[in-house]
Short mmCIF file of N, CA and C in Angstrom, two decimals:
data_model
loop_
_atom_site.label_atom_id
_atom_site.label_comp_id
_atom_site.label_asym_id
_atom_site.label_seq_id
_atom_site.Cartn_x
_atom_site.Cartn_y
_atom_site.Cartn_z
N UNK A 179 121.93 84.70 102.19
CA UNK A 179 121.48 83.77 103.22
C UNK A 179 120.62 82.69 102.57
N UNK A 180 121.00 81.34 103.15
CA UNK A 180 120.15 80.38 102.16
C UNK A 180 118.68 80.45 102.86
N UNK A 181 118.80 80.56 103.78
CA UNK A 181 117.24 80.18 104.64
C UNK A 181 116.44 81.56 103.68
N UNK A 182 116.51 82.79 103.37
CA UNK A 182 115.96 83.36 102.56
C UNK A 182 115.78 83.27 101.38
N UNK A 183 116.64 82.50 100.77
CA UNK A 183 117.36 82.39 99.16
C UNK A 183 115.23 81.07 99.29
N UNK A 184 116.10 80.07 100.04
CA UNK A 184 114.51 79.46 100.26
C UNK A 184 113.32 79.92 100.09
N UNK A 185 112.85 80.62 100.93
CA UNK A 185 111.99 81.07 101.30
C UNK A 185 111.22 82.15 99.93
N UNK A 186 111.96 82.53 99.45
CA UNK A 186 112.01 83.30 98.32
C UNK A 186 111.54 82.49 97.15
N UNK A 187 111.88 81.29 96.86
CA UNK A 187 111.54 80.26 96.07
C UNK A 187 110.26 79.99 96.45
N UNK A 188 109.84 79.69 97.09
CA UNK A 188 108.85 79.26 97.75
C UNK A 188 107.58 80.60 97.23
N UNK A 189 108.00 81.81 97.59
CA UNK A 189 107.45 83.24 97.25
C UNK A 189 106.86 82.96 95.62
N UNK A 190 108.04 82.21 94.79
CA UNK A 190 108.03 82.41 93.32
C UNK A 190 106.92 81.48 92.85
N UNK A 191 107.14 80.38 93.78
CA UNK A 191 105.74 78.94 93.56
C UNK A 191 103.87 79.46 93.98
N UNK A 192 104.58 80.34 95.10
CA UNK A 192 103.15 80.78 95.69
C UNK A 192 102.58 81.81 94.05
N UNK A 193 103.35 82.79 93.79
CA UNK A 193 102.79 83.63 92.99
C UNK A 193 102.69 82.55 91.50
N UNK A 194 103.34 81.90 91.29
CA UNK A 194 102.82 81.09 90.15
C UNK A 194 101.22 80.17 90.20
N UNK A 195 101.23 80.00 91.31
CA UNK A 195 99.73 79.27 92.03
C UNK A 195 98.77 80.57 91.26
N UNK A 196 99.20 82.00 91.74
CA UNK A 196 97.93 82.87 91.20
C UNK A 196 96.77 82.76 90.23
N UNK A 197 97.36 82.62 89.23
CA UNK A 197 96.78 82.46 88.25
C UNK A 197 95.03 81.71 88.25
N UNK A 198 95.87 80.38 88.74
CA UNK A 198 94.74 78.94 88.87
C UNK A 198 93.58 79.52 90.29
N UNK A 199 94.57 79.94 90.90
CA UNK A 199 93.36 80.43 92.24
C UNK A 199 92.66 81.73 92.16
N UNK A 200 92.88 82.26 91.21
CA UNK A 200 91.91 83.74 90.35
C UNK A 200 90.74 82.54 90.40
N UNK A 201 90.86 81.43 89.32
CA UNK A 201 89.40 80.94 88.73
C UNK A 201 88.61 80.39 89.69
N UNK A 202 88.97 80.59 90.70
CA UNK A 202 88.44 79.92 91.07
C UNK A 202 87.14 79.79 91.78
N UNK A 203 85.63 79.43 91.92
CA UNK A 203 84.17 80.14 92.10
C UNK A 203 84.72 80.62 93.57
N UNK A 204 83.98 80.81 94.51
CA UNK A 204 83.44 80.96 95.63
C UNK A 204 83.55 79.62 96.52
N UNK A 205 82.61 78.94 96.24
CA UNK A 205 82.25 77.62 96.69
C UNK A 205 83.83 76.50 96.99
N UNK A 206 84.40 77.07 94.97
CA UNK A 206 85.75 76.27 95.36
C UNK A 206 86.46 76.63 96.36
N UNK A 207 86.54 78.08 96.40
CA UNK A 207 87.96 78.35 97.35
C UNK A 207 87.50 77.39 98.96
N UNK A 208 85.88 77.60 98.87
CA UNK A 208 85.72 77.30 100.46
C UNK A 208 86.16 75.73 100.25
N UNK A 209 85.78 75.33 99.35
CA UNK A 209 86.03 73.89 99.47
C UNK A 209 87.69 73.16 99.79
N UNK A 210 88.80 74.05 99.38
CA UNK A 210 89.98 73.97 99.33
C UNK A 210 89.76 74.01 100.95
N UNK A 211 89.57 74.57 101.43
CA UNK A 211 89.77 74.39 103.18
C UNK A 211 89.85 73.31 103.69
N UNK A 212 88.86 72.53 103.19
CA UNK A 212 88.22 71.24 103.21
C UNK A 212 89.35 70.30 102.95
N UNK A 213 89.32 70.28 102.02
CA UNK A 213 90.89 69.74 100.77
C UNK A 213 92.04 69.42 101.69
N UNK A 214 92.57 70.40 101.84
CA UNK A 214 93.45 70.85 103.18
C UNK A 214 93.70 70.06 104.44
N UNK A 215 92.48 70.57 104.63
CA UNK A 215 92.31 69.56 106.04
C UNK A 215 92.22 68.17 105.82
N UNK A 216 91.80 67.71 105.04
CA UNK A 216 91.56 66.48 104.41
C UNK A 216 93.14 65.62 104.87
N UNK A 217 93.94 66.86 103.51
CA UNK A 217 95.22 66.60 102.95
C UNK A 217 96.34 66.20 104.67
N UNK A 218 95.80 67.14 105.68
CA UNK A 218 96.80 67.11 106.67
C UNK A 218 96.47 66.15 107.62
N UNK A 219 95.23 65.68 107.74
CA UNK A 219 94.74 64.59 108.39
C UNK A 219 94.87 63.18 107.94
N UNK A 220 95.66 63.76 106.36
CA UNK A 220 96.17 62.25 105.71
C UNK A 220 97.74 62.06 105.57
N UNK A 221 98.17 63.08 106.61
CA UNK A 221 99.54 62.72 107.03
C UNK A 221 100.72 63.68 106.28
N UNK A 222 99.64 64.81 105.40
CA UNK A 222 100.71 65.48 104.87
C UNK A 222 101.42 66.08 105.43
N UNK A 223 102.71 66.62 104.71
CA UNK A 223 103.72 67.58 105.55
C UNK A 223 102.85 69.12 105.45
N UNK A 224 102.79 70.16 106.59
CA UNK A 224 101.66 71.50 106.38
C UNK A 224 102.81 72.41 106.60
N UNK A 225 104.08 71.99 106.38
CA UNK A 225 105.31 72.46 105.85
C UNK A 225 105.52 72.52 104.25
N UNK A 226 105.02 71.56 103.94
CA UNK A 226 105.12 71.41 101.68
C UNK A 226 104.81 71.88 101.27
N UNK A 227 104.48 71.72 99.80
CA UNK A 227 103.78 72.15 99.07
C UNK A 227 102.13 72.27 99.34
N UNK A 228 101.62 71.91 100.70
CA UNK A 228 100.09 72.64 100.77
C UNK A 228 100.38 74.01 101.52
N UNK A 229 101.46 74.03 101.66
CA UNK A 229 101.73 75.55 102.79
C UNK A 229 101.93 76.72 101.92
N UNK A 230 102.20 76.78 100.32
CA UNK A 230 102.20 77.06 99.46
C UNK A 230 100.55 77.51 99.01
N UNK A 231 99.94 75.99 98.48
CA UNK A 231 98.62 76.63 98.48
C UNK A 231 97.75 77.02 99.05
N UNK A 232 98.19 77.06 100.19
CA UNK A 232 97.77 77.60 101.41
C UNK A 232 97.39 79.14 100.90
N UNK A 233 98.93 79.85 100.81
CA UNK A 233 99.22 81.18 101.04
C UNK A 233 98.69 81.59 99.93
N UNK A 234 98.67 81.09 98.51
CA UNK A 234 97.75 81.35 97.68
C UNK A 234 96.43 81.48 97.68
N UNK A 235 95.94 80.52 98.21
CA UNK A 235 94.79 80.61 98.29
C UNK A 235 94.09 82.24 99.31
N UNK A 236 94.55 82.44 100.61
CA UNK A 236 94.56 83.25 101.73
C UNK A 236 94.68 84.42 100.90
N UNK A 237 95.67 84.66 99.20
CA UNK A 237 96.05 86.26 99.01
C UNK A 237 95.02 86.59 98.28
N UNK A 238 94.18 85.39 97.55
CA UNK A 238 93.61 85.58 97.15
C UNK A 238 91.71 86.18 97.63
N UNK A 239 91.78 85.01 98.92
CA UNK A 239 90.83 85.93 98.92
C UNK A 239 90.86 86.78 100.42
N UNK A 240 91.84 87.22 100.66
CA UNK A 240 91.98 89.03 100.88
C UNK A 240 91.79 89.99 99.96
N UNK A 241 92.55 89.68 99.10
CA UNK A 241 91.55 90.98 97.51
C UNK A 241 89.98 90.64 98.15
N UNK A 242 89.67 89.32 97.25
CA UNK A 242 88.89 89.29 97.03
C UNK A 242 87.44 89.71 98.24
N UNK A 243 87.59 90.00 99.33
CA UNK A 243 87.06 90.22 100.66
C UNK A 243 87.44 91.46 100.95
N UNK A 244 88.52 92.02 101.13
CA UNK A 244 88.83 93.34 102.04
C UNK A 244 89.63 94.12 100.76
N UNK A 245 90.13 93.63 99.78
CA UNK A 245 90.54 94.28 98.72
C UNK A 245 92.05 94.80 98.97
N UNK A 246 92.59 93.62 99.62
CA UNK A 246 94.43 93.91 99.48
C UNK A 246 94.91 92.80 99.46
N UNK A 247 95.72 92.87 99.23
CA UNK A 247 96.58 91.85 97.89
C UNK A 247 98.16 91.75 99.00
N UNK A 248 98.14 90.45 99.36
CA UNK A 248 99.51 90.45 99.90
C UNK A 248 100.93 90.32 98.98
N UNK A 249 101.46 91.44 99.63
CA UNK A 249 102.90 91.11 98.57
C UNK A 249 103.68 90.51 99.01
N UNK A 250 104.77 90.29 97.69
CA UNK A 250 106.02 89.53 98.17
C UNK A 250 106.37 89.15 99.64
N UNK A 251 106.96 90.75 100.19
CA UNK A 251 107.74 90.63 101.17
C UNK A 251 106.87 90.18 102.45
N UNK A 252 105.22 90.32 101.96
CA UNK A 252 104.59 90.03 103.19
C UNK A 252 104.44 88.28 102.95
N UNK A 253 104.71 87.43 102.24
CA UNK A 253 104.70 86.40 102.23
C UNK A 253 105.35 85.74 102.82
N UNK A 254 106.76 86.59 102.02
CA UNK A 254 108.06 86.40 103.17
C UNK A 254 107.87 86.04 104.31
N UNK A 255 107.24 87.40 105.09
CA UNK A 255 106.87 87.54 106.59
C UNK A 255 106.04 86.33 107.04
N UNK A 256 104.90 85.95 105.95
CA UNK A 256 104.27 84.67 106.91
C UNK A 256 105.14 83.38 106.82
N UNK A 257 105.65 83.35 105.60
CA UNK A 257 106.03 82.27 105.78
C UNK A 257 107.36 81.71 106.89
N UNK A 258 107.99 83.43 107.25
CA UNK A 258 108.79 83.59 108.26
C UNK A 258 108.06 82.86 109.76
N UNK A 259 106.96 83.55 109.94
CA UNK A 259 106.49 83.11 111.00
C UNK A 259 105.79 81.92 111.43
N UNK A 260 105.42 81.20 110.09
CA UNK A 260 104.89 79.87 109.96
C UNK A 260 106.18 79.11 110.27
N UNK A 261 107.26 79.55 110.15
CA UNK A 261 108.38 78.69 110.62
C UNK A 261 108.87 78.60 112.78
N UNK A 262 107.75 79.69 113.01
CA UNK A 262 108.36 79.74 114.12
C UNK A 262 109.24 80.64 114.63
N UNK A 263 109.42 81.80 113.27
CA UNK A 263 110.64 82.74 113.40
C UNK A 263 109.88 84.11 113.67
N UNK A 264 110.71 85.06 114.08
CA UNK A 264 110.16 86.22 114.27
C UNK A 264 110.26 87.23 113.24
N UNK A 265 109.75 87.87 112.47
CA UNK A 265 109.26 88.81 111.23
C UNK A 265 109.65 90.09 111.95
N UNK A 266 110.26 91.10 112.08
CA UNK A 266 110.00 92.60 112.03
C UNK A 266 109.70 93.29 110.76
N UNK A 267 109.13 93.84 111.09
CA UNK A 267 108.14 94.96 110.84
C UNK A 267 107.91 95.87 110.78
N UNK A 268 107.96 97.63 110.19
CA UNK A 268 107.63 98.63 110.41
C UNK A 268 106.21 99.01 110.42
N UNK A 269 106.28 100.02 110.83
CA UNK A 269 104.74 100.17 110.69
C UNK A 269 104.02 100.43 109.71
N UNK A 270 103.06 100.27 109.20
CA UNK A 270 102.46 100.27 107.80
C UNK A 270 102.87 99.48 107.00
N UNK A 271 103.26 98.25 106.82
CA UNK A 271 104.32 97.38 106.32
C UNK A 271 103.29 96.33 106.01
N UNK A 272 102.25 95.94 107.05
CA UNK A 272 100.78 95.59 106.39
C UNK A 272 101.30 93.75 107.77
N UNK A 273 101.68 93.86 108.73
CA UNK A 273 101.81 92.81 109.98
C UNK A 273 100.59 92.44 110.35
N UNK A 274 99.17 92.91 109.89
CA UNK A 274 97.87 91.96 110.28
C UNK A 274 97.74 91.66 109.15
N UNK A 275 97.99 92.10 107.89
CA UNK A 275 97.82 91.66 106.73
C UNK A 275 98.51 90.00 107.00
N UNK A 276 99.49 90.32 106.90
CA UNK A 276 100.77 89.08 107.30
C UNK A 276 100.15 88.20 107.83
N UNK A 277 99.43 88.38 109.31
CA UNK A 277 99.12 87.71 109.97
C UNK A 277 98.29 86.27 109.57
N UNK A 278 97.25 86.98 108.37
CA UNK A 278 96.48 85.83 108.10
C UNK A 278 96.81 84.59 107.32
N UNK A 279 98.16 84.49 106.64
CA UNK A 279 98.65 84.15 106.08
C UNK A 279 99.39 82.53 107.32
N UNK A 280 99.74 82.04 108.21
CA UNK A 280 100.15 81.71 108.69
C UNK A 280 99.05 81.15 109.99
N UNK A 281 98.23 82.28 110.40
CA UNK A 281 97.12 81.38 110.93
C UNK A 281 96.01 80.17 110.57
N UNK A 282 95.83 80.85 109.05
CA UNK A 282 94.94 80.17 108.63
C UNK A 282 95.98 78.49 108.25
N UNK A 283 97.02 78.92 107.85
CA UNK A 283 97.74 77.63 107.66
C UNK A 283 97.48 76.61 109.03
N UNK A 284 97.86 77.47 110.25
CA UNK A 284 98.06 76.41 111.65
C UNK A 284 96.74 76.05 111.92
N UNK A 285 95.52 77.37 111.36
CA UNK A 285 94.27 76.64 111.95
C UNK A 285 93.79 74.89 110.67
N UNK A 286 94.23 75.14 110.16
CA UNK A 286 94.16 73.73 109.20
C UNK A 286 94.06 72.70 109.70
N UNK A 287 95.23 72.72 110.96
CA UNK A 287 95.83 71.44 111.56
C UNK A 287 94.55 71.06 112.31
N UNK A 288 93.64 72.08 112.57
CA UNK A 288 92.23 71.48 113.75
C UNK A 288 92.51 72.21 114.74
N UNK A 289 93.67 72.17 114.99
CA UNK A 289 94.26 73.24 116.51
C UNK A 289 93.90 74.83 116.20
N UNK A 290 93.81 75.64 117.53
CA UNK A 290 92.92 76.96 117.36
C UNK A 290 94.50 77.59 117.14
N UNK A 291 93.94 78.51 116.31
CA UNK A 291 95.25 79.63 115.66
C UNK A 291 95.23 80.76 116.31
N UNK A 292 96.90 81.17 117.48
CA UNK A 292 96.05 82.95 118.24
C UNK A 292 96.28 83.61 117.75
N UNK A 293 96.11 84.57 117.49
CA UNK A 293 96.42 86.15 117.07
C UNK A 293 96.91 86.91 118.37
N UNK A 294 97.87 87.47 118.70
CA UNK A 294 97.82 88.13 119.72
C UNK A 294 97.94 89.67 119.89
N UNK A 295 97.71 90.90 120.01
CA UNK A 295 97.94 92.18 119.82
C UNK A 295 97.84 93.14 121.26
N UNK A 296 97.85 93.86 120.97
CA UNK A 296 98.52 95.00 122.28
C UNK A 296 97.35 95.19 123.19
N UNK A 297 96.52 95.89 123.06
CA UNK A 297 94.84 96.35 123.64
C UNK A 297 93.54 95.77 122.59
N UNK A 298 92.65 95.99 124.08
CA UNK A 298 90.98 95.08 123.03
C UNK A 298 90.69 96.24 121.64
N UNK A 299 91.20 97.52 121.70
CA UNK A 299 90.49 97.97 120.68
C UNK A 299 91.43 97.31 119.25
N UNK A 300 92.96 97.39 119.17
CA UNK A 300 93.28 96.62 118.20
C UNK A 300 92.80 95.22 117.65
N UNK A 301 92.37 94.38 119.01
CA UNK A 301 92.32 92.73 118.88
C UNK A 301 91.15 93.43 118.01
N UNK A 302 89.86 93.63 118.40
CA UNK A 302 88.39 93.89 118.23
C UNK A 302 88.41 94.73 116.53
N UNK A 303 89.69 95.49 116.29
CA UNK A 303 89.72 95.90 115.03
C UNK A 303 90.39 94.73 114.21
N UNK A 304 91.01 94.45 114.27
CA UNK A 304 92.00 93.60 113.36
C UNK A 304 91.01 92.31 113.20
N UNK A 305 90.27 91.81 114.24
CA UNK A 305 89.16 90.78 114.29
C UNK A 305 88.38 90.74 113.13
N UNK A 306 87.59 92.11 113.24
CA UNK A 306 86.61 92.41 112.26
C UNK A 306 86.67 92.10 110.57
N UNK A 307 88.11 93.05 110.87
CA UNK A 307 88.61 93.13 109.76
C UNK A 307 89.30 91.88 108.88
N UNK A 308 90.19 91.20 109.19
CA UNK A 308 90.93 89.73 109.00
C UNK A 308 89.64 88.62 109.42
N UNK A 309 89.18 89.28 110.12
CA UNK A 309 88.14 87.90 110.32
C UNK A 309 87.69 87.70 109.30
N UNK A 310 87.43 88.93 108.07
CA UNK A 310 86.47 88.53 106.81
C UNK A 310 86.90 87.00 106.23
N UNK A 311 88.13 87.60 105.84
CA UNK A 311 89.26 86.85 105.35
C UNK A 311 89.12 85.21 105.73
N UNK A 312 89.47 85.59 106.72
CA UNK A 312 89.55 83.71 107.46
C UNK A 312 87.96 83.04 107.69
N UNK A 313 87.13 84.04 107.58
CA UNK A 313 85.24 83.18 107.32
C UNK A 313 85.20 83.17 106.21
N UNK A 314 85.43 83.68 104.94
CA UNK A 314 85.50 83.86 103.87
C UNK A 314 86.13 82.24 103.41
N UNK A 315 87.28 81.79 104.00
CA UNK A 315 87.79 80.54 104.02
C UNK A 315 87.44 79.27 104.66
N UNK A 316 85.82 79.96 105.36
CA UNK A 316 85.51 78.76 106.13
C UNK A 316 86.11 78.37 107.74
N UNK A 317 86.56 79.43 107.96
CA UNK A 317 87.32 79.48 109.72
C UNK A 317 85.96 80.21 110.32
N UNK A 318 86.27 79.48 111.83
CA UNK A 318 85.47 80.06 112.65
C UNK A 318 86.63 81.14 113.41
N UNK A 319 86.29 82.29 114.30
CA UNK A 319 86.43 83.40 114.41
C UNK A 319 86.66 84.13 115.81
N UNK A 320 87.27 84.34 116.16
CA UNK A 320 86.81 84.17 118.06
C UNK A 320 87.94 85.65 118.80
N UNK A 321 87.68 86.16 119.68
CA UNK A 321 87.69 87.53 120.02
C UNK A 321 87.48 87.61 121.64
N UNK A 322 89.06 87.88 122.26
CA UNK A 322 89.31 87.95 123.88
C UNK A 322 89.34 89.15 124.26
N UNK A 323 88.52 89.44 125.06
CA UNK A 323 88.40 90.82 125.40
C UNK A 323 87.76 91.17 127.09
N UNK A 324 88.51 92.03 127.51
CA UNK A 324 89.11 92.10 128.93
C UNK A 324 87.44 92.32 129.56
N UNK A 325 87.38 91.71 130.42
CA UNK A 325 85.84 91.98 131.48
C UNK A 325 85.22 90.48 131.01
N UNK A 326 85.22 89.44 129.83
CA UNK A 326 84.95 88.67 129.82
C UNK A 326 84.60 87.38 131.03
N UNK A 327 83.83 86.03 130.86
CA UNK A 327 83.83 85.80 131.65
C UNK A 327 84.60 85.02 131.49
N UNK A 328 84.66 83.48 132.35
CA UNK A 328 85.80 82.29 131.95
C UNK A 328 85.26 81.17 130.69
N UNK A 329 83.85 81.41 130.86
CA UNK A 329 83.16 80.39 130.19
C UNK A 329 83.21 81.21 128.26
N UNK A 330 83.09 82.43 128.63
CA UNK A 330 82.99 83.84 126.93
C UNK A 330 84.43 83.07 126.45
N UNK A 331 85.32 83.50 127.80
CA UNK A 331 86.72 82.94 126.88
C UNK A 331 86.73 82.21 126.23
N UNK A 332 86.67 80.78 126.76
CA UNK A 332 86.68 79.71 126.85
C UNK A 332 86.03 79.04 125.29
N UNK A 333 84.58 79.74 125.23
CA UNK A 333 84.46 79.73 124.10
C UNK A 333 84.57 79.96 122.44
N UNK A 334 85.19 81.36 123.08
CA UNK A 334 86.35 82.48 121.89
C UNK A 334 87.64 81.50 121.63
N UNK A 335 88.27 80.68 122.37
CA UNK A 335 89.35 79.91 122.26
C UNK A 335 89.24 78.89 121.74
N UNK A 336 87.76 78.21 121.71
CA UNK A 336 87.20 77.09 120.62
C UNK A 336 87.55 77.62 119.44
N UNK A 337 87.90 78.67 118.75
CA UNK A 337 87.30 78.76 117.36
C UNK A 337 88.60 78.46 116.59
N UNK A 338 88.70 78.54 115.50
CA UNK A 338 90.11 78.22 114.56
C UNK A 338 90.91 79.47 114.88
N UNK A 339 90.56 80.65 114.74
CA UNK A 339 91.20 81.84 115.07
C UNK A 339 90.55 82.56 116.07
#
């Protein structure tokens, strides 16, 4: 299939990025956010080659924060879903892992990125947890949970994620 044969290429550019985004301090990675946004507010495609260093950047610091390392096939998966397409999944297959990979790309654009999941105790776990990840990158963070009021929402829906 070419749309994978793609996508796969794309896999091979992201893991070649590794290297350069190991060195990189703290301060830089946050600053790449910056970069980013910069880059898409200056008309770039957040389809190109920044969607790339995007995902590099994001695997990196998941190690570096929660201490897992997205693989291949989960790249696959975001970059599946950054297209708009639907990813299956088994279980344990690492689908919140995935997740951050593709939000943090859409939250770039300025627009809020959702996460969506089954019950508050998953949202409220996966939050905690992936949230490192995406503050770690300089995203703000935000968490819907049932009994709320309109105004709690409202404000949880401000955030990038």
């Amino acid at each position: 299939d070419e749309y994978l044969a793609t996508l796969r290429r794309r896999v091979e550019r992201i893991n070649a990025l590794e290297p350069s985004v190991e060195e990189l301090g703290d301060e830089e990675v946050l600053a790449r956010t910056a970069e980013f946004r910069r880059r898409l507010a200056g008309g770039e495609d957040p389809s190109g080659p920044l969607l790339e260093e995007a995902f590099a950047l994001v695997r990196e610091a998941a190690w570096r924060v929660i201490e897992q390392r997205h693989y291949d096939v989960q790249l696959l998966g975001g970059l599946i879903l950054h297209d708009g397409r639907l990813a299956e999944m088994a279980t344990g297959e690492g689908k919140t892992l995935v997740s951050t990979l593709p939000a943090y790309a859409s939250a770039l654009s300025g627009k809020s990125s959702f996460v969506v999941t089954v019950n508050d105790y998953l949202a409220r776990r996966d939050m905690e947890k992936m949230g490192q990840v995406h503050r770690y990158l300089g995203l703000t963070v935000g968490l819907i949970q049932a009994g709320m009021t309109e105004d709690q929402r409202r404000e949880q829906y401000g955030r990038d994620v």
